[in-house]
Short mmCIF file of C-alpha atoms in Angstrom, two decimals:
data_model
loop_
_atom_site.label_atom_id
_atom_site.label_comp_id
_atom_site.label_asym_id
_atom_site.label_seq_id
_atom_site.Cartn_x
_atom_site.Cartn_y
_atom_site.Cartn_z
CA MET A 1 91.94 90.00 105.80
CA SER A 2 90.24 91.54 102.77
CA ALA A 3 91.93 91.38 99.38
CA ARG A 4 91.03 90.80 95.75
CA VAL A 5 92.27 87.45 94.42
CA LEU A 6 92.44 86.66 90.71
CA VAL A 7 91.83 82.97 90.01
CA VAL A 8 93.02 81.85 86.55
CA ASP A 9 92.05 78.40 85.29
CA ASP A 10 90.49 77.08 82.09
CA VAL A 11 88.43 74.49 84.00
CA ILE A 12 85.28 76.10 85.36
CA ALA A 13 84.93 73.54 88.18
CA ASN A 14 88.41 74.43 89.51
CA VAL A 15 87.58 78.11 89.35
CA LYS A 16 84.32 77.65 91.27
CA LEU A 17 86.00 75.51 93.93
CA LEU A 18 88.75 78.02 94.63
CA GLU A 19 86.25 80.86 94.52
CA ALA A 20 84.08 79.17 97.16
CA ARG A 21 87.05 78.49 99.46
CA LEU A 22 88.40 82.03 99.23
CA THR A 23 85.00 83.68 99.57
CA ALA A 24 84.48 81.70 102.78
CA GLU A 25 87.63 83.42 104.12
CA TYR A 26 86.17 86.82 103.12
CA PHE A 27 88.40 87.41 100.12
CA GLU A 28 86.95 89.08 97.05
CA VAL A 29 87.45 86.87 94.00
CA VAL A 30 87.74 87.79 90.32
CA THR A 31 88.23 85.12 87.67
CA ALA A 32 89.80 84.60 84.27
CA MET A 33 89.57 81.56 81.99
CA ASN A 34 92.77 82.10 79.99
CA GLY A 35 96.12 83.91 79.95
CA PRO A 36 95.24 87.03 77.89
CA GLU A 37 92.16 87.67 80.01
CA ALA A 38 94.24 87.35 83.17
CA LEU A 39 96.86 89.79 81.88
CA GLU A 40 94.13 92.31 81.12
CA VAL A 41 92.72 92.07 84.66
CA CYS A 42 96.22 92.52 86.13
CA ALA A 43 97.00 95.50 83.89
CA ARG A 44 93.82 97.24 85.06
CA GLY A 45 94.98 96.84 88.67
CA GLN A 46 91.91 94.82 89.63
CA CYS A 47 93.64 92.26 91.86
CA ASP A 48 96.09 91.98 94.78
CA ILE A 49 97.31 88.45 94.10
CA VAL A 50 97.08 85.88 91.29
CA LEU A 51 96.32 82.15 91.66
CA LEU A 52 97.52 80.85 88.32
CA ASP A 53 96.97 77.38 86.84
CA VAL A 54 99.97 76.07 84.89
CA MET A 55 98.27 73.85 82.32
CA MET A 56 96.13 76.08 80.10
CA PRO A 57 95.61 75.98 76.32
CA GLY A 58 97.24 78.66 74.20
CA MET A 59 99.25 80.59 76.77
CA ASP A 60 100.33 78.44 79.70
CA GLY A 61 100.79 79.65 83.27
CA PHE A 62 104.57 80.02 82.95
CA GLU A 63 104.19 82.48 80.08
CA VAL A 64 101.46 84.41 81.87
CA CYS A 65 103.70 84.70 84.96
CA ARG A 66 106.65 85.88 82.87
CA ARG A 67 104.52 88.61 81.28
CA ILE A 68 103.13 89.73 84.64
CA LYS A 69 106.63 90.04 86.09
CA ALA A 70 108.01 91.73 82.94
CA ASN A 71 105.42 94.53 83.05
CA PRO A 72 106.61 97.35 85.36
CA ARG A 73 103.01 98.03 86.40
CA THR A 74 102.47 94.45 87.62
CA ALA A 75 106.03 93.30 88.44
CA TYR A 76 105.37 93.24 92.21
CA LEU A 77 102.02 91.46 91.95
CA PRO A 78 102.34 88.14 93.86
CA VAL A 79 101.77 85.03 91.76
CA ILE A 80 101.02 81.58 93.17
CA MET A 81 101.26 78.84 90.57
CA ILE A 82 98.84 75.92 90.91
CA THR A 83 99.80 72.70 89.20
CA ALA A 84 98.85 69.04 89.14
CA LEU A 85 102.44 68.27 88.16
CA ASP A 86 104.39 67.66 91.37
CA GLN A 87 107.73 67.66 89.57
CA ALA A 88 110.85 69.58 90.62
CA SER A 89 111.32 70.74 87.03
CA ASP A 90 107.91 72.46 87.07
CA ARG A 91 108.78 74.32 90.25
CA VAL A 92 112.12 75.39 88.84
CA ALA A 93 110.34 76.62 85.70
CA GLY A 94 107.91 78.53 87.91
CA LEU A 95 110.73 80.17 89.86
CA ASP A 96 112.46 81.10 86.62
CA ALA A 97 109.21 82.68 85.42
CA GLY A 98 109.03 84.75 88.61
CA ALA A 99 106.43 82.84 90.64
CA ASP A 100 106.32 83.71 94.34
CA ASP A 101 104.97 80.36 95.55
CA PHE A 102 103.47 77.01 94.54
CA LEU A 103 100.39 74.96 95.33
CA THR A 104 99.89 71.39 94.15
CA LYS A 105 96.46 69.99 93.25
CA PRO A 106 94.42 68.99 95.10
CA VAL A 107 94.88 72.22 97.04
CA GLY A 108 94.36 71.93 100.81
CA ASP A 109 92.44 74.66 102.64
CA ILE A 110 95.25 75.37 105.12
CA ALA A 111 97.87 75.70 102.39
CA LEU A 112 95.60 77.89 100.24
CA VAL A 113 94.67 80.37 102.96
CA THR A 114 98.17 80.52 104.48
CA ARG A 115 99.90 81.20 101.17
CA VAL A 116 97.35 83.78 100.06
CA LYS A 117 97.42 85.67 103.38
CA SER A 118 101.22 85.67 103.50
CA LEU A 119 101.60 87.10 100.01
CA VAL A 120 98.76 89.59 100.41
CA ARG A 121 100.57 91.04 103.43
CA LEU A 122 103.75 91.25 101.36
CA LYS A 123 101.84 92.97 98.53
CA ARG A 124 100.51 95.60 100.91
CA LEU A 125 103.97 96.29 102.27
CA THR A 126 105.29 96.54 98.72
CA ASP A 127 102.56 98.98 97.70
CA GLU A 128 103.26 101.17 100.72
CA LEU A 129 106.99 101.17 100.03
CA MET A 130 106.51 102.02 96.36
CA MET A 131 104.19 104.88 97.26
CA ARG A 132 106.66 106.25 99.79
CA ALA A 133 109.54 105.87 97.34
CA ALA A 134 107.59 107.83 94.73
CA THR A 135 106.81 110.55 97.25
CA SER A 136 110.45 110.71 98.36
CA SER A 137 111.54 110.99 94.72
CA GLU A 138 109.23 113.98 94.25
CA PHE A 139 111.01 115.65 97.17
CA GLY A 140 114.43 114.83 95.71
CA LEU A 141 115.15 112.02 98.20
CA ASP A 142 116.42 108.54 97.35
CA ASP A 143 114.32 105.94 99.12
CA ALA A 144 114.89 103.06 96.69
CA MET A 145 115.76 99.63 98.08
CA ASP A 146 118.71 97.69 96.72
CA ALA A 147 118.16 94.81 94.31
CA ALA A 148 119.08 92.11 96.85
CA SER A 149 116.48 93.39 99.33
CA LEU A 150 113.80 93.53 96.67
CA ALA A 151 114.66 89.97 95.61
CA GLY A 152 114.68 88.66 99.18
CA GLU A 153 118.32 87.59 98.97
CA GLY A 154 121.23 87.88 101.40
CA GLY A 155 119.07 87.24 104.45
CA ARG A 156 120.24 86.09 107.89
CA VAL A 157 118.32 82.93 108.81
CA LEU A 158 118.24 81.17 112.18
CA LEU A 159 117.49 77.46 111.75
CA VAL A 160 116.27 75.60 114.85
CA GLU A 161 116.45 71.90 114.01
CA ASP A 162 117.99 68.79 115.59
CA GLN A 163 117.82 66.38 112.64
CA PRO A 164 121.24 66.39 110.90
CA ALA A 165 119.83 65.34 107.52
CA THR A 166 117.34 68.24 107.48
CA ILE A 167 120.00 70.70 108.62
CA ASP A 168 122.30 69.59 105.82
CA ARG A 169 119.53 69.78 103.20
CA ILE A 170 118.48 73.29 104.22
CA ARG A 171 122.08 74.51 104.38
CA ARG A 172 122.81 73.22 100.88
CA THR A 173 119.61 74.73 99.50
CA LEU A 174 120.00 78.22 100.97
CA ALA A 175 123.76 78.71 101.38
CA ASP A 176 124.21 80.34 97.97
CA THR A 177 121.77 83.19 98.72
CA HIS A 178 121.48 83.44 102.53
CA THR A 179 123.55 83.18 105.71
CA ILE A 180 122.34 80.22 107.80
CA ASP A 181 122.97 79.89 111.55
CA CYS A 182 121.93 76.52 113.01
CA GLU A 183 120.95 75.85 116.61
CA THR A 184 119.83 72.53 118.09
CA ASP A 185 119.15 73.85 121.62
CA PRO A 186 115.79 75.70 121.66
CA GLN A 187 116.66 77.83 124.70
CA GLU A 188 119.92 78.93 123.15
CA ALA A 189 118.02 79.59 119.93
CA LEU A 190 115.76 82.04 121.77
CA PHE A 191 118.81 83.95 123.08
CA ARG A 192 120.35 84.04 119.61
CA ALA A 193 117.11 85.25 118.06
CA ALA A 194 116.92 88.09 120.60
CA GLU A 195 120.56 89.09 120.21
CA GLY A 196 121.05 88.55 116.47
CA ASP A 197 119.73 90.68 113.64
CA TYR A 198 117.87 87.89 111.85
CA ASP A 199 115.49 88.19 108.91
CA LEU A 200 113.80 84.83 109.50
CA ALA A 201 113.57 81.97 111.99
CA ILE A 202 112.94 78.45 110.67
CA VAL A 203 111.68 76.27 113.52
CA SER A 204 111.08 72.54 113.44
CA LEU A 205 107.96 71.38 115.25
CA GLY A 206 109.58 67.96 115.68
CA LEU A 207 112.28 68.96 118.17
CA ASP A 208 113.16 66.31 120.76
CA ARG A 209 113.82 68.52 123.78
CA ILE A 210 110.99 71.02 123.57
CA ASP A 211 107.70 71.63 121.85
CA GLY A 212 108.59 73.76 118.83
CA LEU A 213 105.34 75.69 119.25
CA ARG A 214 106.49 76.83 122.70
CA LEU A 215 109.63 78.30 121.14
CA CYS A 216 107.48 80.05 118.51
CA SER A 217 105.29 81.45 121.29
CA GLN A 218 108.36 82.71 123.18
CA ILE A 219 109.71 84.37 120.04
CA ARG A 220 106.38 86.13 119.56
CA SER A 221 106.21 87.26 123.20
CA LEU A 222 109.62 89.01 123.36
CA ASP A 223 109.72 92.65 122.29
CA ARG A 224 112.99 92.16 120.41
CA THR A 225 111.70 89.22 118.36
CA ARG A 226 107.94 89.67 118.10
CA LEU A 227 108.21 90.95 114.51
CA LEU A 228 110.64 88.24 113.38
CA PRO A 229 109.00 86.07 110.67
CA ILE A 230 108.67 82.39 111.64
CA LEU A 231 108.62 79.55 109.13
CA VAL A 232 107.89 76.16 110.71
CA ILE A 233 108.72 72.67 109.45
CA VAL A 234 105.92 70.21 110.16
CA GLY A 235 105.13 66.58 109.46
CA PRO A 236 102.42 65.72 106.91
CA ASP A 237 100.13 64.28 109.62
CA ASP A 238 100.49 67.11 112.12
CA ASN A 239 97.71 69.47 111.03
CA PRO A 240 96.37 70.12 114.57
CA ARG A 241 99.72 71.54 115.74
CA LEU A 242 100.10 73.47 112.48
CA LEU A 243 96.72 75.13 113.05
CA ARG A 244 97.76 76.01 116.61
CA GLY A 245 100.97 77.49 115.21
CA LEU A 246 99.04 79.64 112.76
CA ASP A 247 96.91 80.88 115.68
CA LEU A 248 100.12 81.73 117.57
CA GLY A 249 101.26 83.89 114.69
CA ILE A 250 103.68 81.82 112.62
CA ASN A 251 103.98 83.22 109.12
CA ASP A 252 104.30 80.11 106.96
CA TYR A 253 105.16 76.43 106.98
CA LEU A 254 106.88 73.64 105.05
CA MET A 255 105.89 69.98 105.02
CA ARG A 256 108.44 67.21 105.42
CA PRO A 257 110.24 66.13 103.35
CA VAL A 258 111.29 69.71 102.59
CA ASP A 259 111.16 70.51 98.89
CA PRO A 260 114.17 72.71 97.97
CA ASN A 261 112.21 74.91 95.56
CA GLU A 262 109.40 75.50 98.03
CA LEU A 263 112.01 76.30 100.67
CA ARG A 264 113.66 78.91 98.44
CA ALA A 265 110.32 80.51 97.58
CA ARG A 266 109.02 80.65 101.16
CA VAL A 267 112.29 81.97 102.58
CA ARG A 268 112.51 84.61 99.88
CA THR A 269 108.96 85.81 100.63
CA GLN A 270 109.55 86.07 104.38
CA VAL A 271 112.94 87.80 104.04
CA ARG A 272 111.39 90.35 101.68
CA ARG A 273 108.51 90.87 104.08
CA LYS A 274 110.84 91.45 107.04
CA ARG A 275 112.94 93.94 105.12
CA PHE A 276 109.94 95.79 103.78
CA SER A 277 108.45 95.99 107.29
CA ASP A 278 111.75 97.29 108.68
CA ARG A 279 111.97 99.88 105.93
CA LEU A 280 108.42 101.06 106.57
CA ARG A 281 109.11 101.42 110.29
CA ASP A 282 112.29 103.36 109.50
CA ASN A 283 110.34 105.56 107.10
CA MET A 284 107.68 106.18 109.72
CA GLN A 285 110.33 107.15 112.25
CA MET A 286 111.99 109.40 109.69
CA THR A 287 108.64 111.01 108.85
CA MET A 288 107.98 111.71 112.52
CA GLU A 289 111.44 113.19 112.93
CA MET A 290 111.03 115.34 109.82
CA ALA A 291 107.73 116.66 111.17
CA ILE A 292 109.40 117.99 114.33
CA THR A 293 112.91 118.79 113.04
CA ASP A 294 114.24 121.78 111.17
CA GLY A 295 115.79 120.46 107.97
CA LEU A 296 118.59 123.03 107.74
CA THR A 297 119.92 123.04 111.29
CA GLY A 298 118.80 119.67 112.67
CA LEU A 299 117.28 121.37 115.72
CA HIS A 300 113.69 120.86 116.77
CA ASN A 301 111.21 123.17 115.06
CA ARG A 302 108.41 125.47 116.25
CA ARG A 303 105.83 122.65 116.19
CA TYR A 304 107.90 120.61 118.62
CA LEU A 305 108.64 123.61 120.84
CA GLU A 306 104.97 124.52 121.21
CA ARG A 307 104.03 121.00 122.33
CA HIS A 308 107.08 120.24 124.45
CA LEU A 309 107.25 123.61 126.20
CA ALA A 310 103.75 123.07 127.59
CA THR A 311 104.92 119.76 129.09
CA LEU A 312 108.02 121.39 130.58
CA VAL A 313 105.90 124.10 132.21
CA LEU A 314 103.50 121.55 133.72
CA GLN A 315 106.39 119.48 135.08
CA ALA A 316 108.12 122.52 136.56
CA VAL A 317 104.95 123.71 138.29
CA ALA A 318 104.15 120.20 139.61
CA ARG A 319 107.66 119.75 141.01
CA GLY A 320 108.07 123.32 142.24
CA LYS A 321 111.21 123.73 140.11
CA PRO A 322 112.40 126.74 138.10
CA LEU A 323 112.23 126.92 134.30
CA SER A 324 113.84 129.55 132.09
CA LEU A 325 113.62 130.44 128.43
CA LEU A 326 116.16 132.08 126.12
CA VAL A 327 115.14 133.60 122.78
CA LEU A 328 118.17 134.26 120.52
CA ASP A 329 118.24 136.33 117.33
CA ILE A 330 121.27 136.63 115.03
CA ASP A 331 122.17 140.31 114.60
CA TYR A 332 122.05 141.84 111.11
CA PHE A 333 121.26 138.50 109.50
CA LYS A 334 119.49 140.13 106.56
CA THR A 335 122.71 142.01 105.77
CA ILE A 336 124.59 138.69 105.63
CA ASN A 337 122.07 137.31 103.12
CA ASP A 338 122.09 140.49 101.03
CA THR A 339 125.88 140.77 100.97
CA TYR A 340 127.07 137.20 100.70
CA GLY A 341 123.97 135.36 99.44
CA HIS A 342 121.55 132.90 100.97
CA ALA A 343 124.06 130.04 100.79
CA ALA A 344 126.32 131.97 103.15
CA GLY A 345 123.32 132.70 105.36
CA ASP A 346 122.59 128.98 105.54
CA ASP A 347 126.21 128.31 106.49
CA VAL A 348 125.89 130.80 109.33
CA LEU A 349 122.65 129.20 110.56
CA ARG A 350 124.20 125.72 110.54
CA GLU A 351 127.31 126.85 112.40
CA PHE A 352 125.21 128.87 114.86
CA SER A 353 123.14 125.75 115.59
CA ARG A 354 126.26 123.63 116.02
CA ARG A 355 127.68 126.02 118.62
CA LEU A 356 124.28 126.19 120.29
CA ARG A 357 124.06 122.42 120.67
CA LYS A 358 127.57 122.23 122.13
CA ALA A 359 126.81 124.94 124.70
CA VAL A 360 123.59 123.54 126.22
CA ARG A 361 122.91 120.56 128.47
CA GLY A 362 121.28 117.32 127.46
CA ILE A 363 118.09 118.20 129.34
CA ASP A 364 117.79 121.58 127.60
CA LEU A 365 115.55 121.97 124.56
CA ALA A 366 117.08 123.92 121.64
CA CYS A 367 114.79 124.84 118.74
CA ARG A 368 114.85 126.98 115.62
CA LEU A 369 111.78 129.17 115.94
CA ASP A 370 111.78 131.03 112.61
CA GLY A 371 114.44 132.36 110.24
CA GLU A 372 117.37 133.50 112.37
CA GLU A 373 115.47 133.21 115.68
CA PHE A 374 116.15 130.36 118.14
CA VAL A 375 114.77 129.28 121.53
CA ILE A 376 116.34 127.36 124.40
CA ALA A 377 114.14 125.99 127.18
CA MET A 378 116.14 125.18 130.33
CA PRO A 379 114.51 123.05 133.07
CA ASP A 380 115.76 123.43 136.67
CA THR A 381 117.30 126.82 135.77
CA ASP A 382 116.44 130.04 137.57
CA ALA A 383 116.66 133.57 136.14
CA ALA A 384 120.17 134.31 137.45
CA LEU A 385 121.65 131.11 136.02
CA ALA A 386 119.79 131.60 132.71
CA LEU A 387 121.32 135.06 132.41
CA LEU A 388 124.81 133.58 132.89
CA VAL A 389 124.10 130.91 130.25
CA GLY A 390 122.86 133.58 127.85
CA GLU A 391 126.04 135.62 128.35
CA ARG A 392 128.20 132.54 127.75
CA LEU A 393 126.33 131.85 124.53
CA ARG A 394 126.72 135.48 123.41
CA GLN A 395 130.46 135.28 123.94
CA LYS A 396 130.70 131.93 122.18
CA MET A 397 129.01 133.30 119.06
CA ALA A 398 131.02 136.52 118.96
CA GLY A 399 134.35 135.00 119.96
CA GLU A 400 135.21 133.29 116.67
CA PRO A 401 134.38 134.19 113.04
CA PHE A 402 131.84 132.10 111.13
CA GLN A 403 133.38 130.48 108.04
CA VAL A 404 131.45 130.96 104.77
CA ALA A 405 132.44 130.29 101.18
CA ASP A 406 132.81 133.88 99.94
CA SER A 407 134.63 135.22 102.99
CA PRO A 408 138.11 133.67 103.49
CA THR A 409 138.58 135.39 106.85
CA GLY A 410 135.09 134.49 108.06
CA LEU A 411 132.22 136.66 109.25
CA ALA A 412 131.85 138.33 112.63
CA VAL A 413 128.46 137.24 113.91
CA THR A 414 126.79 138.43 117.09
CA VAL A 415 123.53 137.53 118.79
CA SER A 416 120.95 139.30 120.93
CA ILE A 417 119.29 137.26 123.67
CA GLY A 418 116.15 137.71 125.73
CA VAL A 419 115.64 135.78 128.98
CA SER A 420 112.46 134.97 130.91
CA SER A 421 111.69 132.63 133.78
CA LEU A 422 108.61 130.83 135.07
CA ALA A 423 106.59 133.13 137.32
CA GLY A 424 104.55 130.59 139.30
CA GLY A 425 101.73 128.12 138.89
CA GLU A 426 99.52 130.49 136.88
CA ASP A 427 102.19 131.18 134.26
CA THR A 428 101.71 129.82 130.72
CA PRO A 429 104.07 128.81 127.90
CA LYS A 430 102.67 131.63 125.77
CA ALA A 431 103.33 134.25 128.47
CA LEU A 432 106.82 132.85 129.11
CA LEU A 433 107.70 133.11 125.42
CA LYS A 434 106.18 136.58 125.14
CA ARG A 435 108.31 137.93 128.01
CA ALA A 436 111.47 136.47 126.49
CA ASP A 437 110.53 138.12 123.17
CA GLU A 438 110.07 141.48 124.91
CA ALA A 439 113.50 141.13 126.51
CA LEU A 440 114.98 140.28 123.10
CA TYR A 441 113.46 143.44 121.55
CA GLU A 442 114.93 145.47 124.38
CA ALA A 443 118.37 143.96 123.65
CA LYS A 444 117.95 144.93 119.99
CA ARG A 445 116.91 148.50 120.87
CA ASN A 446 119.88 148.93 123.19
CA GLY A 447 122.47 148.16 120.54
CA ARG A 448 122.36 144.37 119.95
CA ASN A 449 125.03 141.84 120.95
CA ARG A 450 123.74 141.72 124.51
CA VAL A 451 121.63 139.67 126.92
CA VAL A 452 118.56 141.15 128.62
CA SER A 453 116.34 139.54 131.25
CA THR A 454 112.86 140.87 131.77
CA ALA A 455 111.16 140.77 135.18
CA SER A 456 108.10 138.55 135.42
#
């Protein structure tokens, strides 16, 4: 994983040591010897994460962290505070200053690399979300996340632990900001993880009835849980199993005895990461849907029709089944726009699409082609049946006025429809659409408000 790490320490030996360790893991390292220099590097956007020593002359690490988090340009930059003071008060002060995590000197290699990788992944998710939110804002869309999600609060956490004292300690630490479900049976925990909408699983590697790593492996192997963050609790002398867990894909770990402030920080990071990942997947799905969907009517658009129609033709030819196409055009639509305005025209298009969706089958493909022109592709439908469907649609559109704002009695709207059907194995989507268009033009020439089928 490549990322730029800013190491801030006034002791050159500490800086060189951390630089050597991080460079060995293929991170790019930049350094600063004091607080003001570090703030300048952050403001220039020259780092992805900050490793910040607490005890520095002039401006200490707490003040540097506060200033990083107070600056809108650097507020989401992850900060790991490194201290030789293993006191709860120092960790509380770090949390109050906005620190994302803690490391205590001397810093172990596993802890260093795990914390840095975890927060770098979170930083990348944050950057992607912020970029998408800015783009959505430019398009007039609200893609902002709520404050609780950004803070990593209000998460649903599944705790898999069989030691009552640890369960009680974790409950008391997290209960004010998260919902905690406890499970002592590992097999039942796997079912709950798959069925529940959890933001994080905390798994003890010291379970009596099963190897905790096996449960982690099972969580990673199931489709419904493979993206669920896993935070393991491990004994101080169990590094070999911890390394195996990291290879299996666990996201982070806590050493026994569990420090409450570390627990809060690690849980917050993983809950934020899960929510950011979920939001990005939702955004990706939304982007894909927007690319193939007409924004006004909610029907598929021309791009989707062109790709999907080719598939429908291939399937029909391979199976020896019929396929028919209807091209529909709203009559005198320009007159509606000119007389009542484009808002009324949009109302007509939306209502037309609603009636269209209600009149076709689930296997049929309804698309808005352009303007007031629509297409319906109907698998397993021959020419005679397609003509009947077209006539039913024509009657449905003409049978009831379309309600628009400036016309209390509604508008009488009619439609002209052209029908074509697949003409054998040599037929193409382009030819099929062209014949339906020709039939539509014939319907228009013959007075509109009618259905015409053209011979292949």
